[in-house]
Amino acid sequence: MTTQTTPSESPKSPGTPETSDTPAAARAGLVGLPASLGRALATGGGVLTIVSTFLSWTWTTDFPGDLTVYGYPGGLQVLVLIGGVLTTLFGLASYGVRGVRALAPGSADAAVKMAALGTFGAAWYTVIAISVELGGLVNLDPGGVVVAIATLVALIGALALPFTRPEPDPVDPDDTGWELLRHNTRQRWNTFRAAFAADTPAPARPLPSWAEILVIVAVMAVGLTVFSYGVGTAYDELFIGFLITAGFGFAAVSKAGLVARVSAITAKHRNITMIGAFVAAAAFPFTQTSDQYATIGVYILIFATVALGLNIVVGLAGLLDLGYVAFLGVGAYTAALVSGSPSSPLHVHWPFWASALLGAVVAMVFGVIIGAPTLRLRGDYLAIVTLGFGEIFRITVLNMDGTSGPDVTNGSNGISSIPNLNILGFDFGAQHQILGTTIGRFANYLLLMLIITLVVVVVFRRSSDSRIGRAWVAIREDETAALAMGINGFRVKLIAFALGACLAGLSGSVQGHVTYTVTPEQYQFAYAVPPNSAFLLAAVVLGGMGTISGPLVGASLLYLIPAKLQFLGDYQLFAFGVTLILLMRFRPEGLIPNRRRQLEFHEESETPAVLSKAGA
């Protein structure tokens, strides 16, 4: 018999609308507790989690981070504190508390679940790590026990929050036992996924322009803080806790509808957003006390800039290029040959602007030469040909050593001792005092790469919004239909190939000076250290094809995570692969997708909202 919910049993959540005649079975949570009790447990557990971070979690300082201090969170306690604050705030928002409700214009219940799950993961990871590294649960202080219980209670309460269960798929009476098992497993997975799904955000209240600009500034400040904290994690346990907290925290904020609101504001003020992002990135070296982490920053920017160039080829034009890293190598070798390096057979020293332009032009010429005979192919055949081009480039520069071929690239030794840049008297290899902060060599190159990245972003943006950009999208979606509409497919694809190669060559001209040496093995399809063709393609797909911020975020993650997982040794690639599989499983459209690609993967849930916006 179907029972009906009552206000006392299942109070209406502002983020999860329900009617009085909604069956209780359809609104029940994953845990068989009343919704009112679930909200109380989740919110109370969040508050208790905050309190526990001000207690001592272990009695000894042998565990990194010094978790023995009362009244001052440190190390992993800070991450659990952030998770507890998010859980508490979204729990209060699910009650409809005035002032806090604005933090969850989407689904407060789904946000509570994600926040509680992330806080539980970070806290229990810390408790388990303390027990394993120090030799048992006896090493836990009262604070460690309290946080374990508090986060568990908050998670149980969050899982008791109601959600709309999906309609069960009909069962075929002729199904075998294995088919029934697959059917039941799929139905359970759909139910679990629906429990964490967010509702359509409510219509946003318009904000004055000055308030929207302040929102953009705040978002950039938070982004800079999170990135600086992740790069500067001093030990392995802290980085793993950071990944757990940042991942589930972003998911909670997204389920709450804040990401959609911020995206709408940044789309409205695109120029201000781009300037704000540039300023935030430029401030990164000033947040570091040494040049150690600026090294990671400059390599991330090189990787991200090249990925953004590949996004033109793959994301906009839909051309699968598996040898794109070769264009980076063309630019790097070209700039290195005219850099004044003693190992360069040309023995010339051009200024940076000339070598950078030469690297970009030569890479573009190679793009036209390679693209002209191959871009008449499609799909897998084009991918195989571009993969072959990447290997041909590597083998060619390897053999141009004066023995197997002309003496141009010094073979496997490469071009070494590339001098530091000197632009208008500014030596990029020396330390400088800027605004009272000592800026080292890699920080200097990071600021230079920011300018290069800004140029690439402007080119990408202007190209995608132009007539040729719309032609690229048409080719990507349906080349046959685009050709029938009068688009010259070969010319359009060749322009995309040449432009992407030009941007890669521009980045390569800086990479050669940063690394001091360019060698053939740096430009393999799957080199151990990014950027390489495999990682570049993964960065574009993971971040979000066809967007500007997607490849930048994807490249940052794909460079930062392997660099921080080196302590895993032989299991590093395994852990990295599992991470990619999970991201692609739960976010197949990319971390920051465009609207078209998001509809392809979430058509049923997203189409009504998009159609309503289009109608408005």
Coordinates of C-alpha atoms in Angstrom, one line a residue:
M1 CA 0.0 0.0 0.0
T2 CA 1.3 3.4 -1.0
T3 CA 1.6 5.9 1.9
Q4 CA 1.7 9.6 1.8
T5 CA 4.3 11.9 3.2
T6 CA 3.4 14.4 5.9
P7 CA 5.0 17.7 6.7
S8 CA 6.4 16.4 9.9
E9 CA 8.0 13.4 8.3
S10 CA 9.4 15.0 5.2
P11 CA 9.6 18.8 5.2
K12 CA 9.8 20.4 1.9
S13 CA 13.3 21.4 0.9
P14 CA 13.6 24.7 -1.0
G15 CA 16.1 23.0 -3.3
T16 CA 14.0 19.8 -3.7
P17 CA 10.3 20.7 -4.4
E18 CA 7.7 18.1 -3.7
T19 CA 4.0 17.9 -3.5
S20 CA 1.7 16.7 -0.8
D21 CA 0.6 13.7 -2.8
T22 CA 4.1 12.5 -3.6
P23 CA 4.5 8.9 -2.5
A24 CA 6.9 8.4 0.4
A25 CA 8.7 5.6 -1.4
A26 CA 9.5 8.0 -4.2
R27 CA 10.9 10.7 -1.9
A28 CA 12.7 8.4 0.6
G29 CA 16.5 8.7 0.9
L30 CA 19.1 6.0 0.6
V31 CA 19.0 5.6 4.3
G32 CA 15.6 4.7 5.9
L33 CA 15.4 7.8 8.2
P34 CA 12.9 10.6 8.1
A35 CA 14.0 13.6 6.1
S36 CA 13.7 16.0 9.0
L37 CA 16.0 13.8 11.1
G38 CA 18.4 13.4 8.2
R39 CA 18.7 17.2 7.9
A40 CA 19.3 17.6 11.6
L41 CA 22.0 14.9 11.6
A42 CA 23.7 16.3 8.6
T43 CA 23.7 19.9 9.9
G44 CA 24.6 18.9 13.5
G45 CA 27.3 16.6 12.2
G46 CA 28.8 19.4 10.2
V47 CA 28.9 21.7 13.3
L48 CA 30.5 18.9 15.4
T49 CA 33.1 18.4 12.6
I50 CA 34.0 22.1 12.8
V51 CA 34.4 21.8 16.6
S52 CA 36.5 18.7 16.3
T53 CA 39.1 20.4 14.1
F54 CA 40.0 22.6 17.1
L55 CA 40.9 19.6 19.2
S56 CA 44.0 17.4 19.1
W57 CA 43.8 14.4 16.8
T58 CA 47.0 12.6 17.8
W59 CA 49.4 12.9 20.7
T60 CA 52.7 12.9 18.7
T61 CA 54.1 15.2 16.1
D62 CA 55.5 12.3 14.1
F63 CA 52.5 12.5 11.8
P64 CA 53.0 15.5 9.4
G65 CA 51.1 18.6 10.0
D66 CA 51.3 18.7 13.8
L67 CA 47.7 17.7 14.7
T68 CA 48.5 17.8 18.4
V69 CA 47.5 21.5 19.0
Y70 CA 44.3 22.5 20.7
G71 CA 42.4 25.6 19.3
Y72 CA 44.4 25.9 16.1
P73 CA 43.7 23.6 13.1
G74 CA 46.7 22.6 11.1
G75 CA 47.5 20.4 8.1
L76 CA 44.6 18.0 7.2
Q77 CA 42.5 19.6 9.9
V78 CA 42.1 22.7 7.8
L79 CA 40.7 20.7 4.9
V80 CA 38.2 18.9 7.2
L81 CA 37.3 22.3 8.7
I82 CA 36.4 23.5 5.2
G83 CA 34.3 20.4 4.5
G84 CA 32.5 20.9 7.8
V85 CA 31.7 24.5 7.0
L86 CA 30.3 23.6 3.6
T87 CA 28.2 20.8 5.1
T88 CA 26.8 23.1 7.8
L89 CA 26.0 25.9 5.4
F90 CA 24.3 23.7 2.8
G91 CA 22.5 22.0 5.7
L92 CA 21.1 25.3 6.9
A93 CA 20.3 26.2 3.3
S94 CA 18.2 23.0 3.0
Y95 CA 16.2 24.3 6.0
G96 CA 15.5 27.5 4.1
V97 CA 17.3 29.7 6.6
R98 CA 17.1 33.3 5.4
G99 CA 20.5 34.6 4.1
V100 CA 21.9 31.1 3.8
R101 CA 19.4 29.9 1.3
A102 CA 21.0 32.1 -1.4
L103 CA 24.0 29.8 -1.2
A104 CA 22.0 27.0 -2.8
P105 CA 19.9 28.3 -5.7
G106 CA 19.9 24.7 -7.1
S107 CA 19.5 21.7 -4.9
A108 CA 20.6 22.2 -1.3
D109 CA 20.0 18.5 -0.5
A110 CA 22.3 17.3 -3.3
A111 CA 24.9 19.8 -2.2
V112 CA 24.7 18.5 1.4
K113 CA 25.3 15.0 0.2
M114 CA 28.4 15.9 -1.7
A115 CA 29.8 18.1 1.0
A116 CA 29.2 15.4 3.7
L117 CA 30.7 12.7 1.5
G118 CA 33.9 14.7 0.9
T119 CA 34.3 15.7 4.5
F120 CA 33.8 12.0 5.5
G121 CA 36.5 11.0 3.0
A122 CA 39.0 13.5 4.1
A123 CA 38.5 12.9 7.9
W124 CA 38.5 9.1 7.7
Y125 CA 41.5 9.1 5.4
T126 CA 43.3 11.2 8.0
V127 CA 42.3 8.8 10.8
I128 CA 43.3 5.8 8.9
A129 CA 46.6 7.4 7.9
I130 CA 47.4 8.2 11.5
S131 CA 46.6 4.7 12.6
V132 CA 48.6 3.0 9.9
E133 CA 51.7 5.3 10.1
L134 CA 51.9 5.5 13.9
G135 CA 50.8 1.9 14.6
G136 CA 47.2 1.6 15.7
L137 CA 44.1 3.4 16.8
V138 CA 45.7 4.0 20.2
N139 CA 47.5 7.0 18.7
L140 CA 44.3 8.9 18.2
D141 CA 43.4 11.7 20.6
P142 CA 39.8 12.6 21.5
G143 CA 39.6 15.0 18.5
G144 CA 40.3 12.2 16.1
V145 CA 37.6 10.0 17.5
V146 CA 35.1 12.9 17.5
V147 CA 35.7 13.8 13.9
A148 CA 35.3 10.2 12.8
I149 CA 32.0 9.9 14.5
A150 CA 30.8 13.4 13.5
T151 CA 31.5 13.0 9.8
L152 CA 29.9 9.5 9.8
V153 CA 26.7 11.0 11.4
A154 CA 26.7 13.8 8.9
L155 CA 27.0 11.4 6.0
I156 CA 24.2 9.1 7.3
G157 CA 22.0 12.2 7.7
A158 CA 22.8 13.4 4.3
L159 CA 22.0 10.1 2.7
A160 CA 18.6 10.2 4.4
L161 CA 17.6 13.3 2.5
P162 CA 14.8 12.7 -0.1
F163 CA 15.2 12.5 -3.8
T164 CA 13.1 11.6 -6.8
R165 CA 13.7 8.0 -7.7
P166 CA 13.9 7.1 -11.4
E167 CA 11.1 5.0 -12.9
P168 CA 12.1 1.3 -12.9
D169 CA 12.8 -0.2 -16.3
P170 CA 10.4 -2.9 -17.3
V171 CA 11.7 -6.5 -16.8
D172 CA 11.6 -8.8 -19.7
P173 CA 10.2 -12.2 -18.5
D174 CA 12.5 -14.0 -21.0
D175 CA 15.6 -12.6 -19.5
T176 CA 18.2 -15.0 -18.2
G177 CA 19.7 -14.9 -14.7
W178 CA 22.7 -12.9 -16.0
E179 CA 20.5 -10.4 -17.8
L180 CA 18.4 -10.0 -14.7
L181 CA 21.5 -9.3 -12.7
R182 CA 22.6 -6.6 -15.2
H183 CA 19.1 -5.1 -15.1
N184 CA 19.1 -4.9 -11.3
T185 CA 22.6 -3.5 -11.2
R186 CA 21.7 -0.8 -13.7
Q187 CA 18.6 0.1 -11.8
R188 CA 20.5 0.4 -8.5
W189 CA 23.1 2.5 -10.1
N190 CA 20.4 4.8 -11.6
T191 CA 18.9 5.2 -8.1
F192 CA 22.3 6.0 -6.5
R193 CA 23.0 8.5 -9.2
A194 CA 19.6 10.2 -8.8
A195 CA 20.3 10.5 -5.1
F196 CA 23.1 13.0 -5.9
A197 CA 21.5 14.7 -8.9
A198 CA 20.7 18.4 -8.7
D199 CA 17.5 20.0 -9.6
T200 CA 17.2 22.8 -12.2
P201 CA 18.4 26.1 -10.6
A202 CA 15.7 28.7 -9.9
P203 CA 15.7 31.8 -12.0
A204 CA 18.5 34.1 -10.8
R205 CA 17.7 37.4 -9.3
P206 CA 19.6 40.1 -11.3
L207 CA 22.5 41.8 -9.5
P208 CA 23.8 45.2 -10.2
S209 CA 26.9 45.3 -12.4
W210 CA 29.2 46.3 -9.5
A211 CA 28.0 43.3 -7.5
E212 CA 28.6 41.0 -10.4
I213 CA 32.2 42.3 -10.8
L214 CA 32.7 41.7 -7.1
V215 CA 31.5 38.2 -7.5
I216 CA 34.1 37.7 -10.3
V217 CA 36.9 39.1 -8.1
A218 CA 35.9 36.8 -5.3
V219 CA 35.9 33.8 -7.5
M220 CA 39.3 34.6 -8.9
A221 CA 40.6 35.1 -5.4
V222 CA 39.2 31.7 -4.3
G223 CA 40.7 30.1 -7.4
L224 CA 44.1 31.5 -6.7
T225 CA 44.0 30.4 -3.1
V226 CA 42.9 26.9 -4.0
F227 CA 45.5 26.5 -6.7
S228 CA 48.3 28.0 -4.6
Y229 CA 47.4 25.6 -1.7
G230 CA 47.4 22.6 -4.0
V231 CA 50.7 23.4 -5.6
G232 CA 52.3 24.2 -2.2
T233 CA 51.2 21.1 -0.4
A234 CA 54.3 20.1 1.6
Y235 CA 53.7 16.4 2.0
D236 CA 51.9 13.5 0.3
E237 CA 49.1 13.0 2.9
L238 CA 48.1 16.7 2.6
F239 CA 47.9 16.5 -1.2
I240 CA 45.6 13.5 -1.1
G241 CA 43.4 15.2 1.4
F242 CA 43.4 18.3 -0.8
L243 CA 42.2 16.2 -3.8
I244 CA 39.4 14.7 -1.8
T245 CA 38.2 18.1 -0.3
A246 CA 38.6 20.0 -3.6
G247 CA 36.9 17.4 -5.7
F248 CA 33.8 16.9 -3.5
G249 CA 33.7 20.6 -2.6
F250 CA 33.5 21.6 -6.2
A251 CA 30.8 18.9 -6.8
A252 CA 28.9 20.3 -3.8
V253 CA 29.1 23.9 -5.1
S254 CA 28.0 22.7 -8.5
K255 CA 25.0 20.8 -7.2
A256 CA 24.1 23.9 -5.2
G257 CA 23.8 25.8 -8.5
L258 CA 26.5 28.3 -7.7
V259 CA 28.7 27.2 -10.6
A260 CA 25.9 27.8 -13.0
R261 CA 25.3 31.3 -11.5
V262 CA 29.0 32.2 -11.7
S263 CA 29.2 30.9 -15.2
A264 CA 26.4 33.1 -16.3
I265 CA 28.0 36.2 -14.7
T266 CA 31.4 35.5 -16.2
A267 CA 29.8 35.0 -19.6
K268 CA 28.2 38.3 -19.3
H269 CA 31.5 40.0 -18.4
R270 CA 33.9 38.1 -20.5
N271 CA 36.5 40.8 -20.8
I272 CA 36.6 41.5 -17.1
T273 CA 36.8 37.8 -16.4
M274 CA 39.7 37.4 -18.7
I275 CA 41.5 40.3 -17.1
G276 CA 40.7 39.0 -13.6
A277 CA 42.1 35.6 -14.4
F278 CA 45.2 37.1 -15.9
V279 CA 45.8 39.2 -12.8
A280 CA 45.1 36.2 -10.4
A281 CA 47.6 34.1 -12.3
A282 CA 50.2 36.9 -12.3
A283 CA 49.8 37.1 -8.5
F284 CA 50.7 33.4 -8.1
P285 CA 54.5 34.0 -7.9
F286 CA 54.0 36.5 -5.2
T287 CA 52.2 33.9 -3.0
Q288 CA 55.2 31.6 -3.0
T289 CA 58.2 31.9 -0.7
S290 CA 60.6 30.2 -3.1
D291 CA 61.0 29.4 -6.8
Q292 CA 60.2 25.7 -6.2
Y293 CA 56.5 25.9 -6.9
A294 CA 56.8 28.5 -9.6
T295 CA 58.6 25.8 -11.6
I296 CA 55.4 23.8 -11.6
G297 CA 53.4 26.9 -12.5
V298 CA 55.4 27.7 -15.6
Y299 CA 55.3 24.1 -16.9
I300 CA 51.6 24.0 -16.3
L301 CA 51.2 27.2 -18.3
I302 CA 53.3 25.8 -21.2
F303 CA 51.2 22.6 -21.1
A304 CA 47.9 24.5 -20.9
T305 CA 48.8 26.9 -23.7
V306 CA 49.6 24.0 -26.1
A307 CA 46.4 22.2 -25.0
L308 CA 44.4 25.4 -25.9
G309 CA 46.0 25.4 -29.3
L310 CA 45.1 21.7 -29.7
N311 CA 41.5 22.6 -28.7
I312 CA 41.1 24.5 -31.9
V313 CA 41.9 21.4 -33.9
V314 CA 40.1 18.9 -31.8
G315 CA 37.5 20.9 -29.9
L316 CA 36.3 23.3 -32.6
A317 CA 37.1 21.6 -35.9
G318 CA 36.7 18.0 -34.6
L319 CA 40.0 16.8 -36.1
L320 CA 41.7 14.0 -34.1
D321 CA 45.4 14.9 -34.0
L322 CA 47.6 12.5 -32.2
G323 CA 50.9 14.1 -33.3
Y324 CA 50.3 17.6 -32.1
V325 CA 53.3 17.7 -29.8
A326 CA 55.5 17.6 -32.8
F327 CA 54.5 21.2 -33.6
L328 CA 55.6 22.2 -30.1
G329 CA 59.0 20.5 -30.9
V330 CA 59.2 22.4 -34.2
G331 CA 58.8 25.7 -32.4
A332 CA 61.3 24.7 -29.6
Y333 CA 64.0 23.5 -32.0
T334 CA 63.6 26.6 -34.3
A335 CA 63.9 29.0 -31.4
A336 CA 66.8 27.0 -29.9
L337 CA 68.8 27.1 -33.2
V338 CA 68.7 30.9 -33.3
S339 CA 69.1 31.4 -29.5
G340 CA 72.9 31.7 -29.5
S341 CA 73.4 28.3 -27.9
P342 CA 77.0 27.0 -28.3
S343 CA 75.7 23.7 -29.5
S344 CA 73.6 25.3 -32.3
P345 CA 75.3 24.8 -35.7
L346 CA 73.8 28.2 -36.9
H347 CA 75.8 30.2 -34.4
V348 CA 73.4 33.2 -34.4
H349 CA 71.6 35.0 -31.6
W350 CA 68.3 36.5 -32.5
P351 CA 66.2 38.6 -30.1
F352 CA 63.3 36.8 -28.4
W353 CA 60.5 38.4 -30.4
A354 CA 62.2 37.3 -33.7
S355 CA 62.9 33.7 -32.5
A356 CA 59.3 33.4 -31.2
L357 CA 57.8 34.6 -34.4
L358 CA 60.1 32.4 -36.4
G359 CA 59.1 29.4 -34.3
A360 CA 55.4 30.1 -34.8
V361 CA 55.8 30.6 -38.5
V362 CA 57.9 27.5 -39.1
A363 CA 55.4 25.4 -37.1
M364 CA 52.6 26.9 -39.1
V365 CA 54.4 26.0 -42.4
F366 CA 54.8 22.5 -41.1
G367 CA 51.2 22.4 -40.3
V368 CA 50.2 23.4 -43.8
I369 CA 52.7 20.9 -45.3
I370 CA 51.4 18.0 -43.2
G371 CA 47.8 19.0 -43.4
A372 CA 47.5 19.6 -47.1
P373 CA 47.9 15.9 -48.2
T374 CA 46.3 14.4 -45.1
L375 CA 43.2 16.5 -44.2
R376 CA 41.2 14.9 -46.9
L377 CA 41.0 11.9 -44.6
R378 CA 38.5 11.6 -41.8
G379 CA 38.2 10.0 -38.3
D380 CA 40.6 7.2 -37.4
Y381 CA 42.5 7.4 -40.6
L382 CA 43.4 11.1 -39.9
A383 CA 44.4 10.1 -36.4
I384 CA 46.8 7.4 -37.7
V385 CA 48.4 9.8 -40.2
T386 CA 49.0 12.5 -37.6
L387 CA 50.4 9.9 -35.2
G388 CA 52.8 8.9 -37.9
F389 CA 53.8 12.6 -38.5
G390 CA 54.7 12.9 -34.8
E391 CA 57.0 9.9 -35.0
I392 CA 58.5 11.0 -38.2
F393 CA 59.4 14.4 -36.6
R394 CA 61.1 12.7 -33.6
I395 CA 63.1 10.2 -35.8
T396 CA 64.1 13.0 -38.1
V397 CA 65.6 15.2 -35.4
L398 CA 67.2 12.2 -33.9
N399 CA 69.0 11.3 -37.1
M400 CA 70.1 14.9 -38.0
D401 CA 73.3 14.4 -36.0
G402 CA 76.0 14.7 -38.7
T403 CA 76.2 10.9 -39.1
S404 CA 72.9 9.6 -40.2
G405 CA 72.0 12.9 -41.8
P406 CA 73.0 16.6 -41.8
D407 CA 74.4 18.1 -38.6
V408 CA 71.5 20.3 -37.5
T409 CA 69.9 19.0 -34.3
N410 CA 72.8 17.1 -32.7
G411 CA 70.8 13.9 -32.7
S412 CA 70.0 12.5 -29.3
N413 CA 72.1 15.1 -27.5
G414 CA 69.7 17.8 -28.7
I415 CA 70.5 21.5 -28.4
S416 CA 71.8 22.3 -24.9
S417 CA 72.9 25.3 -23.0
I418 CA 70.2 27.5 -24.3
P419 CA 70.8 30.9 -22.8
N420 CA 68.3 32.7 -20.7
L421 CA 66.2 35.4 -22.3
N422 CA 67.1 39.0 -22.0
I423 CA 64.3 41.3 -23.1
L424 CA 64.8 45.1 -22.9
G425 CA 67.6 44.5 -20.3
F426 CA 65.4 42.2 -18.1
D427 CA 67.4 39.0 -17.5
F428 CA 65.0 36.1 -17.0
G429 CA 67.7 34.0 -15.4
A430 CA 68.4 36.4 -12.6
Q431 CA 66.4 37.2 -9.4
H432 CA 64.5 40.5 -9.3
Q433 CA 62.8 42.5 -6.5
I434 CA 59.2 43.2 -7.6
L435 CA 56.8 44.8 -5.1
G436 CA 59.1 43.8 -2.2
T437 CA 59.1 40.1 -3.3
T438 CA 62.0 38.2 -4.7
I439 CA 61.1 36.8 -8.1
G440 CA 63.3 33.9 -9.3
R441 CA 64.0 32.5 -12.7
F442 CA 61.0 30.3 -13.1
A443 CA 58.7 33.0 -11.8
N444 CA 60.1 35.3 -14.5
Y445 CA 59.3 32.8 -17.2
L446 CA 55.9 32.2 -15.6
L447 CA 55.0 35.9 -16.1
L448 CA 56.3 35.7 -19.7
M449 CA 54.2 32.6 -20.4
L450 CA 51.2 34.4 -19.0
I451 CA 51.5 36.9 -21.8
I452 CA 51.9 34.1 -24.3
T453 CA 48.8 32.4 -22.8
L454 CA 46.8 35.7 -23.0
V455 CA 47.7 36.0 -26.7
V456 CA 46.6 32.4 -27.3
V457 CA 43.3 32.9 -25.4
V458 CA 42.5 36.1 -27.4
V459 CA 43.3 34.3 -30.7
F460 CA 41.1 31.3 -29.7
R461 CA 38.3 33.5 -28.6
R462 CA 38.3 35.7 -31.7
S463 CA 38.6 32.7 -33.9
S464 CA 35.8 30.7 -32.3
D465 CA 33.4 33.7 -32.5
S466 CA 34.2 34.5 -36.2
R467 CA 32.7 33.1 -39.3
I468 CA 35.5 30.6 -39.7
G469 CA 34.9 29.4 -36.1
R470 CA 31.3 28.7 -36.9
A471 CA 32.4 26.8 -40.0
W472 CA 34.7 24.7 -37.8
V473 CA 31.8 23.8 -35.6
A474 CA 29.7 22.9 -38.6
I475 CA 32.4 20.6 -39.9
R476 CA 32.8 19.0 -36.5
E477 CA 29.1 18.3 -36.1
D478 CA 28.4 17.0 -39.7
E479 CA 31.0 17.5 -42.4
T480 CA 28.6 16.2 -45.1
A481 CA 25.9 18.7 -44.2
A482 CA 28.5 21.5 -44.0
L483 CA 29.8 20.7 -47.4
A484 CA 26.3 20.7 -48.8
M485 CA 25.8 24.2 -47.3
G486 CA 28.7 25.5 -49.3
I487 CA 31.5 25.4 -46.7
N488 CA 34.9 24.6 -48.2
G489 CA 35.7 21.8 -45.8
F490 CA 39.3 21.3 -46.9
R491 CA 40.3 24.9 -46.6
V492 CA 38.5 25.3 -43.3
K493 CA 40.2 22.3 -41.8
L494 CA 43.6 23.4 -43.1
I495 CA 43.2 26.8 -41.5
A496 CA 42.5 25.1 -38.1
F497 CA 45.5 22.8 -38.5
A498 CA 47.8 25.7 -39.4
L499 CA 46.5 28.0 -36.6
G500 CA 46.8 25.2 -34.0
A501 CA 50.4 24.5 -35.2
C502 CA 51.3 28.2 -35.0
L503 CA 50.1 28.5 -31.4
A504 CA 52.0 25.3 -30.4
G505 CA 55.2 26.7 -32.1
L506 CA 54.8 30.0 -30.2
S507 CA 54.7 28.1 -26.9
G508 CA 57.6 25.9 -27.9
S509 CA 59.8 28.9 -28.4
V510 CA 59.5 29.7 -24.7
Q511 CA 59.7 26.0 -23.6
G512 CA 63.2 25.7 -25.1
H513 CA 64.5 28.6 -23.0
V514 CA 62.8 27.3 -19.8
T515 CA 64.2 23.8 -20.0
Y516 CA 67.7 24.9 -21.2
T517 CA 67.8 21.9 -23.6
V518 CA 65.6 20.4 -26.3
T519 CA 65.9 16.7 -27.1
P520 CA 63.9 14.3 -29.4
E521 CA 62.5 12.2 -26.5
Q522 CA 60.6 15.2 -25.1
Y523 CA 58.2 15.1 -28.1
Q524 CA 57.1 11.4 -28.1
F525 CA 53.4 10.4 -28.2
A526 CA 53.5 9.2 -24.6
Y527 CA 56.6 10.7 -23.0
A528 CA 56.9 10.2 -19.2
V529 CA 56.6 13.9 -18.5
P530 CA 53.9 16.1 -20.1
P531 CA 53.3 17.8 -22.4
N532 CA 53.0 15.0 -24.9
S533 CA 50.4 14.1 -27.5
A534 CA 48.5 11.7 -25.2
F535 CA 48.4 14.1 -22.2
L536 CA 47.5 17.0 -24.5
L537 CA 44.5 15.2 -25.9
A538 CA 43.5 14.0 -22.5
A539 CA 43.7 17.6 -21.2
V540 CA 41.3 18.9 -23.9
V541 CA 38.8 16.1 -23.4
L542 CA 38.9 16.1 -19.6
G543 CA 38.7 19.9 -19.4
G544 CA 36.0 20.4 -21.9
M545 CA 36.3 20.5 -25.7
G546 CA 35.5 23.8 -27.4
T547 CA 36.0 26.0 -24.4
I548 CA 38.7 28.3 -23.2
S549 CA 38.9 27.5 -19.5
G550 CA 38.4 23.8 -20.0
P551 CA 41.8 22.9 -21.4
L552 CA 43.5 25.3 -19.0
V553 CA 41.9 23.5 -16.0
G554 CA 42.4 20.0 -17.6
A555 CA 46.1 20.7 -18.3
S556 CA 46.6 22.0 -14.8
L557 CA 45.2 18.8 -13.2
L558 CA 47.0 16.5 -15.6
Y559 CA 50.3 18.1 -14.8
L560 CA 49.8 18.7 -11.1
I561 CA 48.4 15.3 -10.1
P562 CA 51.3 13.1 -11.6
A563 CA 53.8 15.6 -10.2
K564 CA 52.3 15.1 -6.7
L565 CA 51.7 11.4 -6.9
Q566 CA 55.4 10.5 -7.4
F567 CA 55.5 9.0 -3.9
L568 CA 53.3 6.1 -5.2
G569 CA 56.3 4.8 -7.3
D570 CA 55.2 2.0 -9.5
Y571 CA 51.6 2.5 -8.7
Q572 CA 51.6 6.2 -9.9
L573 CA 50.3 5.5 -13.4
F574 CA 47.7 3.1 -12.0
A575 CA 46.3 5.7 -9.6
F576 CA 46.4 8.3 -12.3
G577 CA 44.5 6.0 -14.7
V578 CA 41.9 5.2 -12.1
T579 CA 41.4 9.0 -11.5
L580 CA 40.9 9.6 -15.2
I581 CA 38.4 6.7 -15.5
L582 CA 36.4 8.1 -12.6
L583 CA 36.4 11.6 -14.0
M584 CA 35.3 10.4 -17.4
R585 CA 32.6 8.2 -15.9
F586 CA 31.0 10.9 -13.8
R587 CA 31.9 13.9 -16.0
P588 CA 32.0 12.6 -19.6
E589 CA 31.4 16.1 -21.1
G590 CA 34.4 17.5 -19.3
L591 CA 34.9 19.5 -16.2
I592 CA 33.9 22.8 -17.9
P593 CA 31.9 21.8 -21.0
N594 CA 30.1 24.0 -23.5
R595 CA 26.3 23.9 -23.6
R596 CA 26.2 21.8 -26.8
R597 CA 28.4 19.1 -25.4
Q598 CA 26.6 19.1 -22.1
L599 CA 23.3 18.4 -23.9
E600 CA 24.8 15.5 -25.7
F601 CA 25.5 13.7 -22.4
H602 CA 22.6 15.0 -20.3
E603 CA 19.9 15.6 -22.8
E604 CA 17.0 14.4 -20.6
S605 CA 17.8 16.5 -17.6
E606 CA 19.2 19.6 -19.3
T607 CA 17.0 20.1 -22.4
P608 CA 13.9 21.6 -20.6
A609 CA 16.1 24.3 -18.8
V610 CA 17.9 25.1 -22.1
L611 CA 14.7 25.4 -24.0
S612 CA 13.1 27.6 -21.5
K613 CA 16.1 29.9 -21.6
A614 CA 16.0 29.9 -25.4
G615 CA 12.3 30.7 -25.3
A616 CA 12.9 33.6 -22.9

